[in-house]
């Protein structure tokens, strides 16, 4: 976790733009930071950096920004501070969510709490211990307390650490379906009504469930769990509390069987959104729209979030990026060193264009989750190119 803490310090400083110095006599100079291998802001042009100058092109390109943590713990802490800079009262979160880093199902389900009215970003614990990255983020975020959650500053999911001097509300540990139901009850109580739609995802295939996190954070719709061939009783009860909602099943039949879908039809109208693999499944979810549900990203002018399909909890860490700013769907990369062809084709399909003046055009932007072990700099460069607005030959004068 020392590595995660170090990465968080870099990310939080880069994202908050505070590396120009804070007036402290103990603060390291830009040259000292460069000698430590840290790409820094506030570095003068005659100083030789020990890493990429100012963090480019790995930290950011003209159309991408990387949250470059070595693990989801660091990524979550950095994202929380990017969404909530906490430099004034109105830029602090009302609450944060703490989830055990070993419980990916709770992390994805808890993404629902990043939606209004709570707007609570997710931070990760090591069981009942706070990793340095999480502890540092909590100190900086200083959550103000959510009236809709009884004044809680921290929402604890399961048996996780309890920070000192912060008001908490707890969701007891339980099986994945029970935990998701309890999270949904808290969100519905805060919003004063259940949502008209729910997402049902596989509790056994995290790579197919990951895209649900960003949508839950944007919409407030719950992510409820199922086995391939058996629908848990707690999931049924959660759906029943929504009173015949629209039910969207995420994943193909070999992930969530036709038998489960038939059982769900007794609880509401059901529609399956799927692709044959995690990458195309995420693209299908990004494209989908019906009855007010879904991203419907089939044209230019959008934000996107990119994550490795091998780092499940990055979906939960990134969820606040889908609930604010550019409101982007989560897209997946299966191998760090290669951009999947299906994803390349999709980005080409929604690439912005202009015929006369790019200033009058619309733009795409991508957040990348994780360091180069998750998404390489070469892939980031290719994504940047595919997001760039391009001249379009209309055949006119």
mmCIF file of C-alpha atoms in Angstrom:
data_model
loop_
_atom_site.group_PDB
_atom_site.id
_atom_site.type_symbol
_atom_site.label_atom_id
_atom_site.label_comp_id
_atom_site.label_asym_id
_atom_site.label_seq_id
_atom_site.Cartn_x
_atom_site.Cartn_y
_atom_site.Cartn_z
ATOM 1 C CA UNK A 1 0.000 0.000 0.000
ATOM 2 C CA UNK A 2 3.010 2.319 0.228
ATOM 3 C CA UNK A 3 3.075 2.325 -3.555
ATOM 4 C CA UNK A 4 -0.617 3.223 -3.637
ATOM 5 C CA UNK A 5 -0.036 6.074 -1.209
ATOM 6 C CA UNK A 6 2.814 7.436 -3.298
ATOM 7 C CA UNK A 7 0.725 7.277 -6.445
ATOM 8 C CA UNK A 8 -2.154 9.034 -4.699
ATOM 9 C CA UNK A 9 0.105 11.874 -3.594
ATOM 10 C CA UNK A 10 1.239 12.372 -7.200
ATOM 11 C CA UNK A 11 -2.288 12.171 -8.564
ATOM 12 C CA UNK A 12 -3.874 14.425 -6.002
ATOM 13 C CA UNK A 13 -1.211 17.050 -6.527
ATOM 14 C CA UNK A 14 -1.443 16.846 -10.295
ATOM 15 C CA UNK A 15 -5.242 16.865 -10.349
ATOM 16 C CA UNK A 16 -5.539 19.722 -7.892
ATOM 17 C CA UNK A 17 -2.777 21.769 -9.536
ATOM 18 C CA UNK A 18 -1.055 22.516 -6.261
ATOM 19 C CA UNK A 19 2.499 21.520 -7.134
ATOM 20 C CA UNK A 20 3.574 25.095 -7.584
ATOM 21 C CA UNK A 21 4.336 25.315 -3.871
ATOM 22 C CA UNK A 22 2.352 26.138 -0.776
ATOM 23 C CA UNK A 23 4.613 28.584 0.957
ATOM 24 C CA UNK A 24 5.989 26.031 3.409
ATOM 25 C CA UNK A 25 9.713 26.081 4.132
ATOM 26 C CA UNK A 26 9.586 22.281 4.251
ATOM 27 C CA UNK A 27 8.002 21.861 0.833
ATOM 28 C CA UNK A 28 10.354 20.223 -1.707
ATOM 29 C CA UNK A 29 11.412 22.362 -4.615
ATOM 30 C CA UNK A 30 10.372 21.484 -8.171
ATOM 31 C CA UNK A 31 13.920 20.266 -8.815
ATOM 32 C CA UNK A 32 13.821 18.026 -5.739
ATOM 33 C CA UNK A 33 10.525 16.579 -6.864
ATOM 34 C CA UNK A 34 11.925 15.972 -10.346
ATOM 35 C CA UNK A 35 14.930 14.204 -8.803
ATOM 36 C CA UNK A 36 12.490 11.941 -6.965
ATOM 37 C CA UNK A 37 11.070 10.861 -10.331
ATOM 38 C CA UNK A 38 7.845 12.825 -10.007
ATOM 39 C CA UNK A 39 6.575 14.747 -13.066
ATOM 40 C CA UNK A 40 5.624 18.084 -11.580
ATOM 41 C CA UNK A 41 3.765 21.294 -12.192
ATOM 42 C CA UNK A 42 5.703 24.401 -11.272
ATOM 43 C CA UNK A 43 8.871 23.053 -12.888
ATOM 44 C CA UNK A 44 10.905 25.603 -14.781
ATOM 45 C CA UNK A 45 12.110 25.075 -18.321
ATOM 46 C CA UNK A 46 15.802 24.900 -17.418
ATOM 47 C CA UNK A 47 15.287 22.006 -14.990
ATOM 48 C CA UNK A 48 15.901 18.508 -16.262
ATOM 49 C CA UNK A 49 12.985 16.240 -15.265
ATOM 50 C CA UNK A 50 13.557 12.686 -14.116
ATOM 51 C CA UNK A 51 10.259 11.640 -15.678
ATOM 52 C CA UNK A 52 7.993 12.864 -18.500
ATOM 53 C CA UNK A 53 7.951 16.661 -18.383
ATOM 54 C CA UNK A 54 4.885 17.885 -16.481
ATOM 55 C CA UNK A 55 3.430 14.382 -16.659
ATOM 56 C CA UNK A 56 2.807 14.474 -20.402
ATOM 57 C CA UNK A 57 1.938 12.503 -22.447
ATOM 58 C CA UNK A 58 1.113 9.770 -19.903
ATOM 59 C CA UNK A 59 -0.769 11.926 -17.409
ATOM 60 C CA UNK A 60 -2.706 13.808 -20.077
ATOM 61 C CA UNK A 61 -2.982 14.439 -23.783
ATOM 62 C CA UNK A 62 -5.161 16.965 -25.538
ATOM 63 C CA UNK A 63 -8.191 14.655 -25.420
ATOM 64 C CA UNK A 64 -7.415 12.339 -22.482
ATOM 65 C CA UNK A 65 -6.685 12.538 -18.773
ATOM 66 C CA UNK A 66 -5.212 9.592 -16.876
ATOM 67 C CA UNK A 67 -5.867 8.721 -13.255
ATOM 68 C CA UNK A 68 -2.662 6.742 -13.041
ATOM 69 C CA UNK A 69 -2.899 4.752 -9.835
ATOM 70 C CA UNK A 70 -1.071 1.462 -9.447
ATOM 71 C CA UNK A 71 -4.259 -0.023 -8.003
ATOM 72 C CA UNK A 72 -7.955 0.866 -7.582
ATOM 73 C CA UNK A 73 -7.345 2.120 -4.028
ATOM 74 C CA UNK A 74 -5.188 4.935 -5.356
ATOM 75 C CA UNK A 75 -7.461 5.499 -8.357
ATOM 76 C CA UNK A 76 -10.542 5.878 -6.160
ATOM 77 C CA UNK A 77 -8.819 8.381 -3.901
ATOM 78 C CA UNK A 78 -7.643 10.450 -6.868
ATOM 79 C CA UNK A 79 -11.020 10.390 -8.631
ATOM 80 C CA UNK A 80 -12.787 11.499 -5.460
ATOM 81 C CA UNK A 81 -10.500 14.530 -5.261
ATOM 82 C CA UNK A 82 -10.850 15.297 -8.963
ATOM 83 C CA UNK A 83 -14.648 15.342 -8.658
ATOM 84 C CA UNK A 84 -14.574 17.061 -5.261
ATOM 85 C CA UNK A 85 -11.531 19.377 -5.090
ATOM 86 C CA UNK A 86 -12.661 20.412 -1.584
ATOM 87 C CA UNK A 87 -11.036 23.844 -1.731
ATOM 88 C CA UNK A 88 -14.318 25.502 -0.703
ATOM 89 C CA UNK A 89 -17.530 24.499 1.037
ATOM 90 C CA UNK A 90 -19.370 23.926 -2.222
ATOM 91 C CA UNK A 91 -16.662 21.624 -3.629
ATOM 92 C CA UNK A 92 -16.729 19.155 -0.716
ATOM 93 C CA UNK A 93 -18.803 15.961 -0.846
ATOM 94 C CA UNK A 94 -21.577 15.551 1.691
ATOM 95 C CA UNK A 95 -20.534 11.937 2.264
ATOM 96 C CA UNK A 96 -18.129 9.277 1.061
ATOM 97 C CA UNK A 97 -18.601 5.519 0.805
ATOM 98 C CA UNK A 98 -16.113 3.046 2.270
ATOM 99 C CA UNK A 99 -15.963 -0.422 0.704
ATOM 100 C CA UNK A 100 -13.550 -3.304 1.276
ATOM 101 C CA UNK A 101 -11.143 -3.598 -1.641
ATOM 102 C CA UNK A 102 -11.709 -7.358 -1.645
ATOM 103 C CA UNK A 103 -15.451 -7.018 -2.332
ATOM 104 C CA UNK A 104 -15.916 -6.002 -5.961
ATOM 105 C CA UNK A 105 -19.655 -6.696 -5.886
ATOM 106 C CA UNK A 106 -20.189 -4.246 -3.023
ATOM 107 C CA UNK A 107 -18.004 -1.709 -4.820
ATOM 108 C CA UNK A 108 -20.018 -1.816 -8.032
ATOM 109 C CA UNK A 109 -23.350 -1.823 -6.181
ATOM 110 C CA UNK A 110 -22.208 1.097 -4.016
ATOM 111 C CA UNK A 111 -21.651 3.166 -7.171
ATOM 112 C CA UNK A 112 -25.397 3.888 -6.957
ATOM 113 C CA UNK A 113 -24.653 6.145 -3.980
ATOM 114 C CA UNK A 114 -22.526 8.424 -6.185
ATOM 115 C CA UNK A 115 -25.769 9.549 -7.855
ATOM 116 C CA UNK A 116 -27.897 12.441 -6.581
ATOM 117 C CA UNK A 117 -28.901 13.260 -3.943
ATOM 118 C CA UNK A 118 -25.959 11.799 -2.007
ATOM 119 C CA UNK A 119 -23.243 12.159 -4.641
ATOM 120 C CA UNK A 120 -20.903 10.062 -2.500
ATOM 121 C CA UNK A 121 -17.600 8.993 -4.082
ATOM 122 C CA UNK A 122 -16.190 5.565 -3.237
ATOM 123 C CA UNK A 123 -13.014 4.934 -1.276
ATOM 124 C CA UNK A 124 -11.534 1.537 -0.469
ATOM 125 C CA UNK A 125 -10.357 -0.033 2.773
ATOM 126 C CA UNK A 126 -8.181 -3.015 3.617
ATOM 127 C CA UNK A 127 -10.769 -4.725 5.759
ATOM 128 C CA UNK A 128 -10.948 -2.742 8.980
ATOM 129 C CA UNK A 129 -7.852 -0.697 8.110
ATOM 130 C CA UNK A 130 -7.620 2.537 6.125
ATOM 131 C CA UNK A 131 -4.859 2.454 3.493
ATOM 132 C CA UNK A 132 -2.755 5.621 3.466
ATOM 133 C CA UNK A 133 -4.260 6.700 0.135
ATOM 134 C CA UNK A 134 -7.792 6.477 1.529
ATOM 135 C CA UNK A 135 -6.900 8.122 4.820
ATOM 136 C CA UNK A 136 -5.207 11.007 3.016
ATOM 137 C CA UNK A 137 -8.197 11.460 0.714
ATOM 138 C CA UNK A 138 -10.619 11.530 3.652
ATOM 139 C CA UNK A 139 -8.519 14.219 5.315
ATOM 140 C CA UNK A 140 -8.620 16.336 2.165
ATOM 141 C CA UNK A 141 -12.282 15.749 1.243
ATOM 142 C CA UNK A 142 -13.669 16.608 4.703
ATOM 143 C CA UNK A 143 -17.230 15.414 3.917
ATOM 144 C CA UNK A 144 -19.798 17.827 5.274
ATOM 145 C CA UNK A 145 -22.549 15.335 6.186
ATOM 146 C CA UNK A 146 -25.517 14.187 4.122
ATOM 147 C CA UNK A 147 -28.884 15.237 5.487
ATOM 148 C CA UNK A 148 -30.544 12.539 3.361
ATOM 149 C CA UNK A 149 -28.477 9.905 5.194
ATOM 150 C CA UNK A 150 -29.054 11.145 8.731
ATOM 151 C CA UNK A 151 -26.107 13.527 8.645
ATOM 152 C CA UNK A 152 -23.606 10.763 7.890
ATOM 153 C CA UNK A 153 -20.240 11.818 6.560
ATOM 154 C CA UNK A 154 -19.196 8.235 5.832
ATOM 155 C CA UNK A 155 -21.336 5.345 4.575
ATOM 156 C CA UNK A 156 -19.713 2.060 5.575
ATOM 157 C CA UNK A 157 -20.487 -1.016 3.483
ATOM 158 C CA UNK A 158 -19.858 -4.150 5.546
ATOM 159 C CA UNK A 159 -17.058 -4.726 8.040
ATOM 160 C CA UNK A 160 -14.764 -1.903 7.014
ATOM 161 C CA UNK A 161 -12.695 0.665 8.868
ATOM 162 C CA UNK A 162 -14.467 3.310 10.931
ATOM 163 C CA UNK A 163 -12.726 6.695 10.679
ATOM 164 C CA UNK A 164 -12.295 8.682 13.858
ATOM 165 C CA UNK A 165 -14.339 11.831 14.412
ATOM 166 C CA UNK A 166 -16.666 11.294 11.436
ATOM 167 C CA UNK A 167 -20.381 10.494 11.610
ATOM 168 C CA UNK A 168 -21.175 7.182 9.944
ATOM 169 C CA UNK A 169 -24.122 5.131 8.783
ATOM 170 C CA UNK A 170 -23.593 1.420 8.282
ATOM 171 C CA UNK A 171 -24.856 -1.167 5.834
ATOM 172 C CA UNK A 172 -24.215 -4.523 7.532
ATOM 173 C CA UNK A 173 -22.176 -7.212 5.857
ATOM 174 C CA UNK A 174 -24.215 -9.775 3.948
ATOM 175 C CA UNK A 175 -24.261 -11.833 0.798
ATOM 176 C CA UNK A 176 -23.861 -9.820 -2.446
ATOM 177 C CA UNK A 177 -27.586 -9.733 -3.234
ATOM 178 C CA UNK A 178 -28.487 -8.633 0.301
ATOM 179 C CA UNK A 179 -25.815 -5.931 0.298
ATOM 180 C CA UNK A 180 -27.008 -4.566 -3.052
ATOM 181 C CA UNK A 181 -30.581 -4.518 -1.757
ATOM 182 C CA UNK A 182 -29.529 -2.613 1.374
ATOM 183 C CA UNK A 183 -27.602 -0.080 -0.708
ATOM 184 C CA UNK A 184 -30.659 0.403 -2.914
ATOM 185 C CA UNK A 185 -32.882 0.937 0.145
ATOM 186 C CA UNK A 186 -30.549 3.662 1.405
ATOM 187 C CA UNK A 187 -30.497 5.370 -1.997
ATOM 188 C CA UNK A 188 -34.279 5.147 -2.381
ATOM 189 C CA UNK A 189 -34.788 6.606 1.096
ATOM 190 C CA UNK A 190 -32.399 9.466 0.319
ATOM 191 C CA UNK A 191 -34.128 10.167 -3.015
ATOM 192 C CA UNK A 192 -37.567 9.612 -1.419
ATOM 193 C CA UNK A 193 -38.637 7.212 -4.144
ATOM 194 C CA UNK A 194 -37.445 4.067 -5.894
ATOM 195 C CA UNK A 195 -36.164 4.300 -9.437
ATOM 196 C CA UNK A 196 -38.316 3.168 -12.399
ATOM 197 C CA UNK A 197 -35.510 0.934 -13.671
ATOM 198 C CA UNK A 198 -33.012 -1.552 -12.256
ATOM 199 C CA UNK A 199 -29.925 -3.261 -13.663
ATOM 200 C CA UNK A 200 -29.373 -6.968 -13.061
ATOM 201 C CA UNK A 201 -25.796 -8.144 -13.551
ATOM 202 C CA UNK A 202 -23.756 -11.275 -13.039
ATOM 203 C CA UNK A 203 -22.353 -11.861 -9.567
ATOM 204 C CA UNK A 204 -19.860 -14.290 -11.114
ATOM 205 C CA UNK A 205 -18.504 -12.370 -14.135
ATOM 206 C CA UNK A 206 -17.145 -9.023 -12.976
ATOM 207 C CA UNK A 207 -15.895 -8.055 -16.435
ATOM 208 C CA UNK A 208 -19.474 -8.136 -17.745
ATOM 209 C CA UNK A 209 -20.816 -6.266 -14.696
ATOM 210 C CA UNK A 210 -18.274 -3.403 -14.678
ATOM 211 C CA UNK A 211 -20.158 -1.030 -17.051
ATOM 212 C CA UNK A 212 -23.124 -0.973 -14.653
ATOM 213 C CA UNK A 213 -21.133 1.042 -12.102
ATOM 214 C CA UNK A 214 -20.932 4.215 -14.169
ATOM 215 C CA UNK A 215 -24.613 4.053 -15.099
ATOM 216 C CA UNK A 216 -25.647 3.525 -11.471
ATOM 217 C CA UNK A 217 -23.639 6.598 -10.482
ATOM 218 C CA UNK A 218 -25.218 8.698 -13.211
ATOM 219 C CA UNK A 219 -28.815 7.519 -12.841
ATOM 220 C CA UNK A 220 -29.249 6.218 -9.303
ATOM 221 C CA UNK A 221 -30.529 2.907 -10.684
ATOM 222 C CA UNK A 222 -29.419 -0.037 -8.537
ATOM 223 C CA UNK A 223 -27.086 -2.801 -9.649
ATOM 224 C CA UNK A 224 -28.639 -6.043 -8.399
ATOM 225 C CA UNK A 225 -26.961 -9.442 -8.562
ATOM 226 C CA UNK A 226 -27.844 -12.781 -10.059
ATOM 227 C CA UNK A 227 -26.173 -16.106 -10.675
ATOM 228 C CA UNK A 228 -26.087 -17.509 -14.163
ATOM 229 C CA UNK A 229 -28.973 -19.894 -13.528
ATOM 230 C CA UNK A 230 -30.463 -18.755 -10.209
ATOM 231 C CA UNK A 231 -31.990 -15.442 -9.150
ATOM 232 C CA UNK A 232 -31.330 -14.736 -5.450
ATOM 233 C CA UNK A 233 -34.327 -14.130 -3.200
ATOM 234 C CA UNK A 234 -32.853 -10.809 -2.013
ATOM 235 C CA UNK A 235 -32.652 -9.600 -5.610
ATOM 236 C CA UNK A 236 -36.294 -10.497 -6.138
ATOM 237 C CA UNK A 237 -37.283 -8.518 -3.041
ATOM 238 C CA UNK A 238 -35.222 -5.542 -4.160
ATOM 239 C CA UNK A 239 -36.927 -5.528 -7.565
ATOM 240 C CA UNK A 240 -40.373 -5.866 -5.971
ATOM 241 C CA UNK A 241 -39.731 -2.707 -3.951
ATOM 242 C CA UNK A 242 -39.507 -0.813 -7.260
ATOM 243 C CA UNK A 243 -43.075 -1.852 -8.166
ATOM 244 C CA UNK A 244 -42.846 -3.443 -11.622
ATOM 245 C CA UNK A 245 -39.797 -1.565 -12.866
ATOM 246 C CA UNK A 246 -38.101 -1.879 -16.209
ATOM 247 C CA UNK A 247 -35.436 -4.533 -15.703
ATOM 248 C CA UNK A 248 -32.265 -4.376 -17.790
ATOM 249 C CA UNK A 249 -30.098 -7.494 -17.819
ATOM 250 C CA UNK A 250 -26.445 -6.813 -18.585
ATOM 251 C CA UNK A 251 -24.659 -9.640 -20.359
ATOM 252 C CA UNK A 252 -25.280 -12.494 -22.823
ATOM 253 C CA UNK A 253 -27.056 -15.788 -22.126
ATOM 254 C CA UNK A 254 -23.898 -17.616 -21.098
ATOM 255 C CA UNK A 255 -23.517 -15.023 -18.319
ATOM 256 C CA UNK A 256 -27.199 -14.605 -17.330
ATOM 257 C CA UNK A 257 -29.326 -17.480 -18.598
ATOM 258 C CA UNK A 258 -32.643 -17.315 -20.418
ATOM 259 C CA UNK A 259 -34.184 -19.056 -17.420
ATOM 260 C CA UNK A 260 -33.247 -16.176 -15.120
ATOM 261 C CA UNK A 261 -34.668 -13.708 -17.636
ATOM 262 C CA UNK A 262 -37.957 -15.596 -17.640
ATOM 263 C CA UNK A 263 -38.044 -15.460 -13.850
ATOM 264 C CA UNK A 264 -37.406 -11.724 -13.983
ATOM 265 C CA UNK A 265 -40.346 -11.242 -16.353
ATOM 266 C CA UNK A 266 -42.647 -12.049 -13.444
ATOM 267 C CA UNK A 267 -41.316 -8.905 -11.724
ATOM 268 C CA UNK A 268 -41.378 -6.399 -14.589
ATOM 269 C CA UNK A 269 -40.602 -5.797 -18.251
ATOM 270 C CA UNK A 270 -37.171 -7.179 -19.116
ATOM 271 C CA UNK A 271 -34.682 -6.233 -21.795
ATOM 272 C CA UNK A 272 -31.245 -7.718 -22.271
ATOM 273 C CA UNK A 273 -28.246 -5.542 -23.226
ATOM 274 C CA UNK A 274 -25.273 -7.622 -24.216
ATOM 275 C CA UNK A 275 -22.242 -8.350 -26.309
ATOM 276 C CA UNK A 276 -20.408 -11.656 -26.693
ATOM 277 C CA UNK A 277 -17.370 -10.463 -24.722
ATOM 278 C CA UNK A 278 -16.741 -7.796 -22.048
ATOM 279 C CA UNK A 279 -15.471 -5.177 -24.534
ATOM 280 C CA UNK A 280 -18.463 -5.416 -26.878
ATOM 281 C CA UNK A 281 -20.819 -5.784 -23.918
ATOM 282 C CA UNK A 282 -19.639 -2.401 -22.621
ATOM 283 C CA UNK A 283 -20.003 -0.861 -26.083
ATOM 284 C CA UNK A 284 -23.542 -2.219 -26.382
ATOM 285 C CA UNK A 285 -24.405 -0.634 -23.026
ATOM 286 C CA UNK A 286 -22.858 2.665 -24.124
ATOM 287 C CA UNK A 287 -24.981 2.681 -27.294
ATOM 288 C CA UNK A 288 -28.227 1.560 -25.678
ATOM 289 C CA UNK A 289 -31.153 3.887 -24.962
ATOM 290 C CA UNK A 290 -34.848 3.171 -24.349
ATOM 291 C CA UNK A 291 -37.568 4.818 -22.284
ATOM 292 C CA UNK A 292 -35.187 7.211 -20.595
ATOM 293 C CA UNK A 293 -32.713 4.463 -19.697
ATOM 294 C CA UNK A 294 -29.208 4.185 -21.083
ATOM 295 C CA UNK A 295 -26.397 6.352 -22.323
ATOM 296 C CA UNK A 296 -27.451 6.416 -25.978
ATOM 297 C CA UNK A 297 -23.966 7.450 -27.078
ATOM 298 C CA UNK A 298 -24.226 6.996 -30.826
ATOM 299 C CA UNK A 299 -22.987 10.430 -31.862
ATOM 300 C CA UNK A 300 -20.069 12.781 -31.120
ATOM 301 C CA UNK A 301 -19.771 15.172 -28.208
ATOM 302 C CA UNK A 302 -19.375 12.959 -25.149
ATOM 303 C CA UNK A 303 -17.126 11.954 -22.299
ATOM 304 C CA UNK A 304 -15.855 8.404 -21.924
ATOM 305 C CA UNK A 305 -14.150 6.464 -19.161
ATOM 306 C CA UNK A 306 -11.687 3.723 -20.100
ATOM 307 C CA UNK A 307 -10.622 0.943 -17.746
ATOM 308 C CA UNK A 308 -8.921 -2.411 -17.872
ATOM 309 C CA UNK A 309 -11.303 -5.362 -17.797
ATOM 310 C CA UNK A 310 -8.753 -6.998 -15.481
ATOM 311 C CA UNK A 311 -9.071 -4.328 -12.774
ATOM 312 C CA UNK A 312 -12.678 -4.749 -11.680
ATOM 313 C CA UNK A 313 -12.702 -2.206 -8.862
ATOM 314 C CA UNK A 314 -11.552 0.542 -11.213
ATOM 315 C CA UNK A 315 -15.186 0.538 -12.385
ATOM 316 C CA UNK A 316 -16.336 1.592 -8.918
ATOM 317 C CA UNK A 317 -13.388 3.942 -8.461
ATOM 318 C CA UNK A 318 -14.256 5.683 -11.736
ATOM 319 C CA UNK A 319 -18.006 5.834 -11.111
ATOM 320 C CA UNK A 320 -18.054 9.488 -9.918
ATOM 321 C CA UNK A 321 -16.598 10.501 -13.299
ATOM 322 C CA UNK A 322 -19.794 9.182 -14.889
ATOM 323 C CA UNK A 323 -21.959 11.165 -12.463
ATOM 324 C CA UNK A 324 -20.433 14.612 -12.996
ATOM 325 C CA UNK A 325 -18.417 16.655 -15.443
ATOM 326 C CA UNK A 326 -18.610 14.916 -18.811
ATOM 327 C CA UNK A 327 -20.929 12.053 -17.691
ATOM 328 C CA UNK A 328 -19.194 9.310 -19.642
ATOM 329 C CA UNK A 329 -20.019 5.608 -20.006
ATOM 330 C CA UNK A 330 -17.396 3.051 -19.010
ATOM 331 C CA UNK A 331 -15.588 1.282 -21.847
ATOM 332 C CA UNK A 332 -13.227 -1.646 -21.381
ATOM 333 C CA UNK A 333 -9.786 -2.568 -22.643
ATOM 334 C CA UNK A 334 -8.895 -6.246 -22.472
ATOM 335 C CA UNK A 335 -5.101 -5.965 -22.878
ATOM 336 C CA UNK A 336 -2.920 -3.087 -21.694
ATOM 337 C CA UNK A 337 -0.900 -2.977 -24.909
ATOM 338 C CA UNK A 338 -3.688 -3.185 -27.492
ATOM 339 C CA UNK A 339 -6.847 -1.252 -28.283
ATOM 340 C CA UNK A 340 -9.563 -3.799 -29.163
ATOM 341 C CA UNK A 341 -10.766 -3.546 -32.745
ATOM 342 C CA UNK A 342 -14.403 -3.313 -31.660
ATOM 343 C CA UNK A 343 -13.595 -0.366 -29.409
ATOM 344 C CA UNK A 344 -11.566 1.337 -32.125
ATOM 345 C CA UNK A 345 -14.476 0.951 -34.533
ATOM 346 C CA UNK A 346 -16.895 2.399 -31.993
ATOM 347 C CA UNK A 347 -14.702 5.434 -31.311
ATOM 348 C CA UNK A 348 -14.387 6.025 -35.054
ATOM 349 C CA UNK A 349 -18.164 5.842 -35.316
ATOM 350 C CA UNK A 350 -18.649 8.604 -32.727
ATOM 351 C CA UNK A 351 -15.593 10.693 -33.619
ATOM 352 C CA UNK A 352 -16.378 14.416 -33.862
ATOM 353 C CA UNK A 353 -16.053 16.266 -37.153
ATOM 354 C CA UNK A 354 -16.352 19.773 -38.557
ATOM 355 C CA UNK A 355 -16.708 21.252 -42.027
ATOM 356 C CA UNK A 356 -15.507 24.843 -41.545
ATOM 357 C CA UNK A 357 -14.447 25.774 -38.036
ATOM 358 C CA UNK A 358 -13.549 23.285 -35.265
ATOM 359 C CA UNK A 359 -14.346 25.916 -32.661
ATOM 360 C CA UNK A 360 -18.030 25.457 -33.578
ATOM 361 C CA UNK A 361 -17.830 21.675 -33.265
ATOM 362 C CA UNK A 362 -18.460 19.254 -30.410
ATOM 363 C CA UNK A 363 -15.740 17.335 -28.603
ATOM 364 C CA UNK A 364 -15.066 13.959 -27.036
ATOM 365 C CA UNK A 365 -12.880 13.439 -23.969
ATOM 366 C CA UNK A 366 -11.590 10.313 -22.270
ATOM 367 C CA UNK A 367 -10.613 9.535 -18.679
ATOM 368 C CA UNK A 368 -8.196 6.610 -18.422
ATOM 369 C CA UNK A 369 -8.101 4.565 -15.239
ATOM 370 C CA UNK A 370 -4.830 3.147 -13.961
ATOM 371 C CA UNK A 371 -1.140 3.239 -14.740
ATOM 372 C CA UNK A 372 0.569 1.818 -17.826
ATOM 373 C CA UNK A 373 0.201 -1.700 -16.473
ATOM 374 C CA UNK A 374 -3.547 -1.200 -16.989
ATOM 375 C CA UNK A 375 -3.560 0.916 -20.163
ATOM 376 C CA UNK A 376 -0.304 1.593 -21.990
ATOM 377 C CA UNK A 377 0.835 4.990 -23.203
ATOM 378 C CA UNK A 378 0.629 3.725 -26.791
ATOM 379 C CA UNK A 379 -3.038 2.818 -26.316
ATOM 380 C CA UNK A 380 -3.655 6.184 -24.678
ATOM 381 C CA UNK A 381 -2.117 7.883 -27.695
ATOM 382 C CA UNK A 382 -4.356 5.932 -30.058
ATOM 383 C CA UNK A 383 -7.433 6.785 -27.982
ATOM 384 C CA UNK A 384 -6.446 10.448 -28.092
ATOM 385 C CA UNK A 385 -6.329 10.326 -31.891
ATOM 386 C CA UNK A 386 -9.730 8.638 -32.118
ATOM 387 C CA UNK A 387 -11.302 11.240 -29.829
ATOM 388 C CA UNK A 388 -9.885 14.186 -31.798
ATOM 389 C CA UNK A 389 -12.261 16.337 -33.827
ATOM 390 C CA UNK A 390 -11.515 15.889 -37.545
ATOM 391 C CA UNK A 391 -12.228 17.910 -40.696
ATOM 392 C CA UNK A 392 -15.078 16.498 -42.765
ATOM 393 C CA UNK A 393 -15.188 16.860 -46.524
ATOM 394 C CA UNK A 394 -18.789 17.806 -47.298
ATOM 395 C CA UNK A 395 -18.128 18.168 -50.998
ATOM 396 C CA UNK A 396 -19.017 21.860 -50.917
ATOM 397 C CA UNK A 397 -16.989 24.905 -51.798
#
